[in-house]
């Protein structure tokens, strides 16, 4: 059948639309941060050893540290000034500057399920990446609202994470981790489990046992979902995740004295309270005080996400009186009926 | 330009002063914009500047006091005294003494209550930041990529303290 001019134009337009539509969406798969899941699986099932460099931006300064890592049979050992050990089934231990081992997480403590992050992040399909420590890689990028957040280089052969860069809103690298040398499939034996570590793991707390369950909401802004509530001594710890990044909110009774806060922090506002932000090798830390409580948020998420999440915490009760105010109020209350 | 302070607890018609905010300022509990306003006010208000010094001094004195445990039965005796009706036969002088005694007891009870019970919730807290970071890294590494979540904990944290 012979087509008319209008019909031909219409079909051509449809074909072009389909062509460009497919071409535009081809490089990106609409999935969550699956590469990190692959990396997790690889780190737990691959024997490797090597040297990793951690770099992070601290204000106007870029800092870096080199760490030795070795893994086998699901166990991982990180050796720096601190030694950190992950045992299979969630056991986590740490040793400070050659001291004894402390158990910080029990194998029996499994947080709730981690959200998949699929609706929040867009992950590009793997492409060929630059070699890292002499090994070929595949590169994936993680985007949010069109902005590049992370570039991840996975070992082509094993999916082991060989390098990871986190970017700020201006596209500059704020944090990175990269192998300087690595030997995959080595005959490394798993790190021996310490015989009698000091037990400093937190205990899991049920939401119903909290004095104020509203203080640990199930969701925070920007898709952060509560994964667990823990307590160590007087410190309450609520762990949140969006599937890619994690956020810990620690709460203690008391007040924060400006004199006790390290001077290097960046001032910011959290709710109605003033706070301070610091960079640590793994991300951000924010400390603030309100309503007779001191909060410390620790996260590997970008700064804007951390702030959005902690600013969505429910407002603490109004500022409790300072010591002098308490004295004044208590005296007034007791004296009033006598006068 | 307003500095955010609208009278504190001073008398009617008096110029705006900081009042109770002085104590919060010393505790570092004011939000940054309010703190900025308070400091601007202090720079131009000798009365508030003087009161700030006095409040700071008073706080130091109060905090230097030792904690006192009330003697056994202190509260019970005080409550019993309060529960007994004041007899009309008591003379004015006796009533005054009684009131003064009760006032002293009340003030002592208030001080004991505040210093012994009330202050812990407002005690200064210096968060053990390195430990909190380790707690975060270890808990967040569960079910996640071990290397990127756990490796940073191998670097001791210092913020230049």
Short mmCIF file of C-alpha atoms in Angstrom, two decimals:
data_model
loop_
_atom_site.label_atom_id
_atom_site.label_comp_id
_atom_site.label_asym_id
_atom_site.label_seq_id
_atom_site.Cartn_x
_atom_site.Cartn_y
_atom_site.Cartn_z
CA UNK A 1 0.00 0.00 0.00
CA UNK A 2 1.28 3.40 -0.97
CA UNK A 3 1.41 5.90 1.89
CA UNK A 4 0.33 9.49 1.60
CA UNK A 5 2.68 12.34 2.48
CA UNK A 6 0.96 12.88 5.81
CA UNK A 7 1.12 9.20 6.69
CA UNK A 8 4.79 9.00 5.80
CA UNK A 9 5.59 12.03 7.90
CA UNK A 10 3.62 10.62 10.79
CA UNK A 11 5.45 7.28 10.67
CA UNK A 12 8.79 9.00 10.35
CA UNK A 13 8.01 11.13 13.37
CA UNK A 14 6.98 8.07 15.36
CA UNK A 15 10.16 6.27 14.34
CA UNK A 16 12.31 9.25 15.31
CA UNK A 17 10.52 9.57 18.65
CA UNK A 18 11.09 5.90 19.41
CA UNK A 19 14.69 6.08 18.24
CA UNK A 20 15.56 9.11 20.36
CA UNK A 21 13.50 7.88 23.25
CA UNK A 22 15.37 4.60 23.37
CA UNK A 23 18.70 6.25 22.71
CA UNK A 24 18.17 8.72 25.54
CA UNK A 25 17.29 6.06 28.09
CA UNK A 26 19.75 3.42 26.97
CA UNK A 27 22.80 4.38 29.10
CA UNK A 28 20.92 4.34 32.39
CA UNK A 29 19.13 1.50 34.04
CA UNK A 30 16.38 2.66 36.38
CA UNK A 31 17.55 0.71 39.37
CA UNK A 32 18.78 1.45 42.87
CA UNK A 33 22.38 1.18 44.01
CA UNK A 34 22.71 -2.47 42.96
CA UNK A 35 26.48 -2.17 42.35
CA UNK A 36 27.01 -1.75 46.07
CA UNK A 37 25.03 -4.90 46.67
CA UNK A 38 27.29 -6.68 44.19
CA UNK A 39 30.31 -5.23 45.99
CA UNK A 40 28.97 -6.37 49.34
CA UNK A 41 28.51 -9.89 48.05
CA UNK A 42 31.98 -9.88 46.48
CA UNK A 43 33.69 -8.61 49.65
CA UNK A 44 32.08 -11.41 51.62
CA UNK A 45 32.97 -14.15 49.14
CA UNK A 46 36.33 -13.11 47.73
CA UNK A 47 39.73 -13.52 49.30
CA UNK A 48 41.86 -10.43 48.79
CA UNK A 49 44.54 -8.31 50.37
CA UNK A 50 45.87 -4.90 49.54
CA UNK A 51 46.44 -1.29 50.48
CA UNK A 52 43.55 1.14 50.39
CA UNK A 53 43.86 4.90 50.45
CA UNK A 54 41.06 6.86 52.09
CA UNK A 55 40.87 10.55 51.18
CA UNK A 56 38.44 13.10 52.54
CA UNK A 57 37.97 16.82 52.41
CA UNK A 58 38.04 18.49 55.79
CA UNK A 59 37.09 22.13 55.29
CA UNK A 60 39.68 23.47 52.88
CA UNK A 61 42.13 20.63 53.48
CA UNK A 62 42.24 17.21 51.84
CA UNK A 63 43.45 14.49 54.17
CA UNK A 64 44.40 10.93 53.39
CA UNK A 65 45.34 7.71 55.16
CA UNK A 66 46.53 4.36 53.89
CA UNK A 67 45.14 1.20 55.35
CA UNK A 68 45.98 -2.44 54.85
CA UNK A 69 43.02 -4.71 54.25
CA UNK A 70 42.75 -8.45 53.99
CA UNK A 71 39.69 -10.61 53.64
CA UNK A 72 38.93 -14.30 53.46
CA UNK A 73 35.96 -16.52 54.14
CA UNK A 74 33.67 -13.61 54.91
CA UNK A 75 35.97 -11.99 57.47
CA UNK A 76 37.68 -8.66 56.88
CA UNK A 77 40.55 -6.99 58.70
CA UNK A 78 41.45 -3.31 58.29
CA UNK A 79 44.80 -2.25 59.70
CA UNK A 80 45.53 1.41 60.28
CA UNK A 81 46.25 3.20 63.52
CA UNK A 82 43.08 1.39 64.54
CA UNK A 83 42.42 -2.20 63.59
CA UNK A 84 38.89 -3.07 62.61
CA UNK A 85 37.62 -6.58 62.12
CA UNK A 86 34.41 -7.87 60.61
CA UNK A 87 33.59 -11.44 61.36
CA UNK A 88 31.00 -13.41 59.43
CA UNK A 89 27.46 -13.00 60.70
CA UNK A 90 27.83 -9.37 61.70
CA UNK A 91 30.42 -9.46 64.49
CA UNK A 92 32.42 -6.24 64.52
CA UNK A 93 35.51 -5.56 66.62
CA UNK A 94 37.95 -2.71 67.00
CA UNK A 95 41.37 -2.23 68.55
CA UNK A 96 42.83 1.20 69.18
CA UNK A 97 46.49 1.78 68.48
CA UNK A 98 47.59 -1.74 69.23
CA UNK A 99 45.43 -2.16 72.33
CA UNK A 100 43.08 -4.99 73.15
CA UNK A 101 40.08 -5.90 71.06
CA UNK A 102 36.64 -4.56 71.83
CA UNK A 103 33.50 -6.12 70.48
CA UNK A 104 31.27 -3.31 69.20
CA UNK A 105 28.65 -5.33 67.43
CA UNK A 106 27.34 -8.79 68.21
CA UNK A 107 26.84 -11.42 65.54
CA UNK A 108 23.29 -11.84 66.80
CA UNK A 109 22.33 -8.20 66.22
CA UNK A 110 20.84 -7.81 62.79
CA UNK A 111 19.28 -4.43 61.98
CA UNK A 112 16.01 -4.30 60.12
CA UNK A 113 15.90 -4.67 56.35
CA UNK A 114 17.71 -2.01 54.39
CA UNK A 115 15.54 -0.10 51.90
CA UNK A 116 16.61 -0.63 48.30
CA UNK A 117 16.98 3.05 47.39
CA UNK A 118 15.67 2.30 43.91
CA UNK A 119 13.21 5.17 43.91
CA UNK A 120 15.73 7.68 45.18
CA UNK A 121 18.81 7.05 43.07
CA UNK A 122 19.47 6.34 39.42
CA UNK A 123 22.32 3.99 38.66
CA UNK A 124 23.93 3.95 35.25
CA UNK A 125 24.54 0.70 33.44
CA UNK A 126 28.11 -0.57 33.89
CA UNK A 127 30.67 0.72 31.43
CA UNK A 128 34.35 0.11 31.01
CA UNK A 129 36.30 1.91 33.72
CA UNK A 130 39.92 2.82 34.19
CA UNK A 131 42.17 0.18 35.75
CA UNK A 132 42.65 0.35 39.49
CA UNK A 133 45.79 -1.11 41.04
CA UNK A 134 46.41 -2.84 37.75
CA UNK A 135 43.04 -4.54 37.57
CA UNK A 136 40.39 -3.88 34.91
CA UNK A 137 37.20 -2.31 36.19
CA UNK A 138 33.65 -1.55 35.26
CA UNK A 139 32.34 1.85 36.25
CA UNK A 140 28.88 2.75 37.44
CA UNK A 141 27.60 6.17 38.46
CA UNK A 142 24.91 6.96 40.95
CA UNK A 143 22.85 10.06 40.31
CA UNK A 144 20.23 11.92 42.26
CA UNK A 145 18.00 14.51 40.62
CA UNK A 146 20.40 14.66 37.71
CA UNK A 147 23.48 15.29 39.82
CA UNK A 148 26.36 12.84 40.06
CA UNK A 149 26.73 11.57 43.63
CA UNK A 150 29.06 8.60 43.37
CA UNK A 151 31.36 6.91 40.89
CA UNK A 152 32.07 3.31 41.74
CA UNK A 153 34.70 1.11 40.12
CA UNK A 154 34.16 -2.60 40.50
CA UNK A 155 36.63 -5.32 39.67
CA UNK A 156 35.52 -6.74 36.32
CA UNK A 157 36.27 -10.27 37.37
CA UNK A 158 34.93 -10.40 40.93
CA UNK A 159 32.73 -7.28 41.45
CA UNK A 160 34.94 -6.30 44.38
CA UNK A 161 34.78 -2.56 45.02
CA UNK A 162 38.17 -1.19 43.98
CA UNK A 163 37.46 2.55 44.11
CA UNK A 164 34.63 4.84 45.13
CA UNK A 165 34.37 8.63 44.79
CA UNK A 166 31.70 10.79 46.38
CA UNK A 167 30.97 14.19 44.84
CA UNK A 168 29.52 17.38 46.24
CA UNK A 169 26.88 19.53 44.58
CA UNK A 170 29.59 21.34 42.60
CA UNK A 171 30.94 18.09 41.21
CA UNK A 172 34.11 18.07 43.31
CA UNK A 173 35.27 14.89 45.03
CA UNK A 174 34.66 15.12 48.78
CA UNK A 175 35.57 11.57 49.73
CA UNK A 176 37.25 8.67 48.03
CA UNK A 177 38.47 5.21 48.71
CA UNK A 178 40.75 3.38 46.30
CA UNK A 179 43.02 0.40 46.28
CA UNK A 180 46.66 1.33 45.68
CA UNK A 181 47.60 -2.32 45.41
CA UNK A 182 45.50 -5.43 45.57
CA UNK A 183 45.89 -9.14 45.24
CA UNK A 184 42.63 -10.94 44.56
CA UNK A 185 42.14 -14.61 45.23
CA UNK A 186 45.17 -14.73 47.45
CA UNK A 187 45.82 -17.52 49.88
CA UNK A 188 45.09 -15.21 52.78
CA UNK A 189 43.73 -17.02 55.79
CA UNK A 190 40.88 -15.30 57.63
CA UNK A 191 41.82 -13.15 60.62
CA UNK A 192 41.68 -15.10 63.83
CA UNK A 193 38.77 -14.19 66.05
CA UNK A 194 40.04 -12.53 69.25
CA UNK A 195 39.74 -14.82 72.22
CA UNK A 196 38.32 -12.59 74.89
CA UNK A 197 37.46 -9.14 73.61
CA UNK A 198 35.95 -6.53 75.89
CA UNK A 199 32.22 -6.56 75.37
CA UNK A 200 31.08 -3.07 74.44
CA UNK A 201 28.31 -3.92 72.03
CA UNK A 202 25.07 -2.01 72.46
CA UNK A 203 21.85 -3.68 73.38
CA UNK A 204 18.86 -3.58 71.09
CA UNK A 205 15.95 -1.54 72.40
CA UNK A 206 12.33 -2.06 71.42
CA UNK A 207 10.50 1.06 70.30
CA UNK A 208 7.86 0.50 72.95
CA UNK A 209 10.54 0.67 75.66
CA UNK A 210 11.61 4.18 74.75
CA UNK A 211 10.59 6.96 77.08
CA UNK A 212 9.62 8.94 74.01
CA UNK A 213 9.00 6.74 70.95
CA UNK A 214 8.26 9.87 68.91
CA UNK A 215 11.92 10.79 69.27
CA UNK A 216 12.86 7.85 67.03
CA UNK A 217 10.47 8.22 64.09
CA UNK A 218 10.24 5.41 61.57
CA UNK A 219 11.05 7.76 58.70
CA UNK A 220 13.14 10.88 58.33
CA UNK A 221 13.17 13.27 55.40
CA UNK A 222 14.82 12.21 52.17
CA UNK A 223 13.85 8.57 52.44
CA UNK A 224 15.73 7.55 55.57
CA UNK A 225 14.10 4.61 57.28
CA UNK A 226 14.73 3.43 60.83
CA UNK A 227 16.65 0.16 60.97
CA UNK A 228 17.25 -0.25 64.66
CA UNK A 229 17.38 1.33 68.09
CA UNK A 230 20.25 0.56 70.42
CA UNK A 231 21.57 1.72 73.76
CA UNK A 232 25.02 1.79 75.28
CA UNK A 233 25.05 3.22 78.78
CA UNK A 234 23.34 6.59 78.63
CA UNK A 235 23.59 6.90 74.87
CA UNK A 236 20.63 6.03 72.65
CA UNK A 237 21.48 5.20 69.04
CA UNK A 238 18.92 5.15 66.25
CA UNK A 239 20.21 3.81 62.94
CA UNK A 240 18.59 4.94 59.69
CA UNK A 241 19.30 4.03 56.08
CA UNK A 242 18.06 5.04 52.65
CA UNK A 243 19.49 1.91 51.08
CA UNK A 244 22.75 3.50 50.05
CA UNK A 245 23.79 5.73 52.91
CA UNK A 246 23.36 5.26 56.63
CA UNK A 247 22.66 7.81 59.33
CA UNK A 248 23.12 7.29 63.06
CA UNK A 249 21.46 9.65 65.51
CA UNK A 250 22.89 9.45 69.04
CA UNK A 251 21.02 11.09 71.89
CA UNK A 252 22.24 11.85 75.40
CA UNK A 253 20.67 13.74 78.27
CA UNK A 254 22.44 16.98 79.07
CA UNK A 255 23.61 20.11 77.41
CA UNK A 256 26.45 20.99 75.14
CA UNK A 257 28.93 23.59 76.24
CA UNK A 258 30.45 25.62 73.47
CA UNK A 259 33.78 25.34 75.25
CA UNK A 260 33.69 21.54 74.81
CA UNK A 261 33.09 21.67 71.08
CA UNK A 262 36.21 21.40 68.91
CA UNK A 263 36.83 24.74 67.21
CA UNK A 264 37.19 23.32 63.70
CA UNK A 265 33.45 22.83 63.23
CA UNK A 266 31.26 24.67 60.80
CA UNK A 267 28.34 26.42 62.50
CA UNK A 268 24.86 25.54 61.30
CA UNK A 269 21.28 25.49 62.50
CA UNK A 270 19.34 22.33 63.30
CA UNK A 271 15.72 23.19 64.04
CA UNK A 272 15.90 26.04 66.52
CA UNK A 273 19.30 25.03 67.84
CA UNK A 274 22.80 25.90 66.82
CA UNK A 275 25.09 23.04 65.89
CA UNK A 276 28.50 22.21 64.50
CA UNK A 277 29.48 20.09 61.55
CA UNK A 278 32.73 18.17 61.09
CA UNK A 279 34.18 15.90 58.45
CA UNK A 280 35.47 12.47 59.38
CA UNK A 281 37.11 9.96 57.03
CA UNK A 282 33.79 8.24 56.43
CA UNK A 283 31.52 11.27 56.01
CA UNK A 284 29.84 13.91 58.12
CA UNK A 285 29.24 14.46 61.79
CA UNK A 286 26.84 17.03 63.23
CA UNK A 287 26.47 17.79 66.91
CA UNK A 288 23.79 19.98 68.45
CA UNK A 289 21.87 20.43 71.66
CA UNK A 290 18.24 21.17 72.27
CA UNK A 291 15.61 20.52 74.91
CA UNK A 292 18.09 19.24 77.49
CA UNK A 293 19.52 16.66 75.10
CA UNK A 294 22.70 16.46 73.09
CA UNK A 295 22.46 14.91 69.63
CA UNK A 296 25.27 13.62 67.45
CA UNK A 297 24.50 12.54 63.90
CA UNK A 298 27.07 10.48 62.01
CA UNK A 299 26.61 9.57 58.37
CA UNK A 300 28.31 8.76 55.08
CA UNK A 301 25.59 10.61 53.17
CA UNK A 302 26.09 13.90 51.35
CA UNK A 303 25.85 16.95 53.59
CA UNK A 304 22.52 18.17 52.25
CA UNK A 305 20.88 14.80 52.91
CA UNK A 306 22.24 14.62 56.45
CA UNK A 307 20.92 18.09 57.24
CA UNK A 308 17.52 17.43 55.68
CA UNK A 309 17.16 14.20 57.64
CA UNK A 310 18.18 15.54 61.04
CA UNK A 311 16.15 18.69 60.59
CA UNK A 312 13.09 16.47 60.16
CA UNK A 313 13.55 14.94 63.60
CA UNK A 314 10.63 15.88 65.84
CA UNK A 315 11.21 19.03 67.81
CA UNK A 316 12.54 18.33 71.26
CA UNK A 317 10.54 19.75 74.15
CA UNK A 318 11.15 23.43 74.77
CA UNK A 319 14.46 24.49 76.18
CA UNK A 320 14.73 23.30 79.73
CA UNK A 321 15.98 25.82 82.19
CA UNK A 322 19.63 26.20 82.88
CA UNK A 323 20.94 25.53 86.37
CA UNK A 324 20.33 29.06 87.59
CA UNK A 325 16.88 29.07 86.07
CA UNK A 326 16.07 25.80 87.81
CA UNK A 327 17.23 27.16 91.15
CA UNK A 328 15.17 30.26 90.63
CA UNK A 329 12.05 28.35 89.58
CA UNK A 330 12.33 25.72 92.31
CA UNK A 331 12.80 28.38 94.98
CA UNK A 332 9.84 30.35 93.67
CA UNK A 333 7.67 27.24 93.64
CA UNK A 334 8.57 26.35 97.21
CA UNK A 335 8.43 29.86 98.60
CA UNK A 336 5.14 30.84 97.02
CA UNK A 337 2.82 28.94 99.38
CA UNK A 338 4.75 30.22 102.37
CA UNK A 339 4.49 33.87 101.58
CA UNK B 1 17.02 46.63 63.81
CA UNK B 2 15.63 44.19 66.31
CA UNK B 3 17.93 41.79 68.04
CA UNK B 4 15.24 39.29 68.95
CA UNK B 5 14.97 40.28 72.62
CA UNK B 6 11.80 41.98 73.66
CA UNK B 7 11.97 42.72 77.30
CA UNK B 8 13.19 39.66 79.17
CA UNK B 9 11.82 39.66 82.69
CA UNK B 10 12.33 43.34 83.41
CA UNK B 11 9.66 45.83 84.38
CA UNK B 12 7.06 47.29 82.11
CA UNK B 13 8.25 50.15 80.00
CA UNK B 14 11.89 49.36 80.60
CA UNK B 15 14.14 49.05 77.56
CA UNK B 16 14.54 45.52 76.17
CA UNK B 17 17.05 43.46 78.14
CA UNK B 18 18.30 39.92 77.94
CA UNK B 19 16.96 38.58 81.25
CA UNK B 20 16.92 34.78 81.36
CA UNK B 21 18.59 34.60 77.97
CA UNK B 22 21.88 35.51 79.68
CA UNK B 23 21.99 32.10 81.29
CA UNK B 24 21.22 30.38 78.01
CA UNK B 25 23.90 32.47 76.33
CA UNK B 26 26.48 31.32 78.86
CA UNK B 27 25.37 27.72 78.28
CA UNK B 28 25.77 28.10 74.52
CA UNK B 29 22.12 27.14 74.09
CA UNK B 30 20.93 30.04 71.97
CA UNK B 31 20.46 29.46 68.24
CA UNK B 32 23.14 31.30 66.25
CA UNK B 33 20.94 34.20 65.05
CA UNK B 34 19.61 34.78 68.55
CA UNK B 35 23.10 34.49 70.01
CA UNK B 36 24.32 37.06 67.51
CA UNK B 37 21.52 39.40 68.53
CA UNK B 38 22.27 38.86 72.20
CA UNK B 39 25.94 39.68 71.73
CA UNK B 40 25.03 42.78 69.76
CA UNK B 41 22.74 43.83 72.60
CA UNK B 42 25.45 43.19 75.19
CA UNK B 43 27.88 45.40 73.32
CA UNK B 44 25.59 48.38 73.79
CA UNK B 45 23.95 47.65 77.13
CA UNK B 46 26.08 48.08 80.26
CA UNK B 47 23.23 46.81 82.44
CA UNK B 48 23.05 43.46 80.64
CA UNK B 49 26.84 43.24 80.40
CA UNK B 50 27.05 43.71 84.16
CA UNK B 51 24.32 41.17 84.77
CA UNK B 52 26.10 38.69 82.52
CA UNK B 53 29.18 38.93 84.72
CA UNK B 54 27.03 38.53 87.84
CA UNK B 55 25.15 35.52 86.44
CA UNK B 56 28.40 33.89 85.40
CA UNK B 57 29.83 34.46 88.89
CA UNK B 58 26.67 33.09 90.54
CA UNK B 59 26.81 29.99 88.36
CA UNK B 60 30.41 29.40 89.34
CA UNK B 61 29.53 29.70 93.01
CA UNK B 62 26.53 27.39 92.74
CA UNK B 63 28.49 24.83 90.78
CA UNK B 64 31.33 24.87 93.27
CA UNK B 65 28.95 23.80 96.04
CA UNK B 66 29.23 20.16 97.04
CA UNK B 67 26.25 17.90 96.55
CA UNK B 68 24.31 17.53 99.77
CA UNK B 69 22.24 14.53 100.74
CA UNK B 70 19.31 15.56 102.92
CA UNK B 71 19.26 13.92 106.34
CA UNK B 72 16.95 10.97 106.81
CA UNK B 73 13.35 12.12 107.23
CA UNK B 74 14.03 15.66 106.04
CA UNK B 75 11.30 15.76 103.44
CA UNK B 76 8.84 13.90 105.64
CA UNK B 77 9.32 16.36 108.49
CA UNK B 78 8.97 19.28 106.14
CA UNK B 79 5.76 17.89 104.69
CA UNK B 80 4.38 17.14 108.12
CA UNK B 81 5.09 20.71 109.18
CA UNK B 82 3.26 21.98 106.13
CA UNK B 83 0.31 19.67 106.74
CA UNK B 84 -0.34 20.91 110.30
CA UNK B 85 -2.85 23.76 110.35
CA UNK B 86 -1.55 27.03 111.64
CA UNK B 87 -3.22 27.55 114.98
CA UNK B 88 -4.92 30.88 115.44
CA UNK B 89 -3.32 31.03 118.88
CA UNK B 90 0.15 31.36 117.37
CA UNK B 91 1.32 34.87 117.77
CA UNK B 92 2.46 36.97 114.85
CA UNK B 93 6.11 36.68 115.95
CA UNK B 94 5.86 32.90 116.13
CA UNK B 95 4.26 32.79 112.67
CA UNK B 96 7.02 34.90 111.23
CA UNK B 97 9.69 32.64 112.72
CA UNK B 98 7.87 29.61 111.47
CA UNK B 99 7.62 31.12 108.01
CA UNK B 100 11.28 32.03 108.02
CA UNK B 101 12.18 28.51 109.11
CA UNK B 102 10.00 26.96 106.48
CA UNK B 103 11.39 29.33 103.89
CA UNK B 104 14.91 28.26 104.81
CA UNK B 105 13.87 24.63 104.65
CA UNK B 106 12.17 25.24 101.33
CA UNK B 107 15.22 26.93 99.88
CA UNK B 108 17.42 24.11 101.14
CA UNK B 109 15.05 21.55 99.67
CA UNK B 110 15.03 23.43 96.39
CA UNK B 111 18.79 23.54 96.31
CA UNK B 112 19.05 19.85 97.17
CA UNK B 113 16.43 18.99 94.59
CA UNK B 114 18.08 21.02 91.88
CA UNK B 115 21.66 20.11 92.66
CA UNK B 116 21.05 16.52 93.56
CA UNK B 117 18.27 15.53 91.21
CA UNK B 118 17.62 18.16 88.63
CA UNK B 119 21.10 18.89 87.38
CA UNK B 120 22.04 15.53 85.86
CA UNK B 121 19.64 16.08 82.96
CA UNK B 122 21.32 19.40 82.31
CA UNK B 123 24.82 18.29 83.12
CA UNK B 124 27.33 19.21 80.46
CA UNK B 125 27.81 16.40 77.99
CA UNK B 126 30.92 16.06 75.92
CA UNK B 127 29.98 13.43 73.32
CA UNK B 128 32.57 10.69 72.91
CA UNK B 129 32.78 11.40 69.20
CA UNK B 130 35.33 8.75 68.20
CA UNK B 131 33.27 6.09 69.96
CA UNK B 132 30.06 7.30 68.31
CA UNK B 133 31.72 7.18 64.90
CA UNK B 134 32.87 3.63 65.56
CA UNK B 135 29.37 2.68 66.68
CA UNK B 136 28.01 4.12 63.47
CA UNK B 137 30.58 2.47 61.21
CA UNK B 138 30.16 -0.95 62.76
CA UNK B 139 26.37 -0.89 62.77
CA UNK B 140 26.11 0.59 59.27
CA UNK B 141 28.46 -2.02 57.84
CA UNK B 142 26.02 -4.79 58.64
CA UNK B 143 24.39 -5.89 55.42
CA UNK B 144 26.36 -3.32 53.40
CA UNK B 145 29.62 -3.15 51.50
CA UNK B 146 32.14 -3.93 54.23
CA UNK B 147 35.03 -2.11 52.69
CA UNK B 148 33.54 1.32 52.16
CA UNK B 149 31.53 1.32 55.39
CA UNK B 150 34.15 -0.13 57.71
CA UNK B 151 37.54 0.98 56.38
CA UNK B 152 37.20 4.64 57.52
CA UNK B 153 37.00 3.40 61.13
CA UNK B 154 40.62 2.34 60.75
CA UNK B 155 41.56 6.02 60.90
CA UNK B 156 41.49 7.48 64.42
CA UNK B 157 39.24 10.53 64.55
CA UNK B 158 40.55 13.82 65.78
CA UNK B 159 39.01 17.22 65.33
CA UNK B 160 42.01 19.10 66.58
CA UNK B 161 41.07 19.03 70.24
#
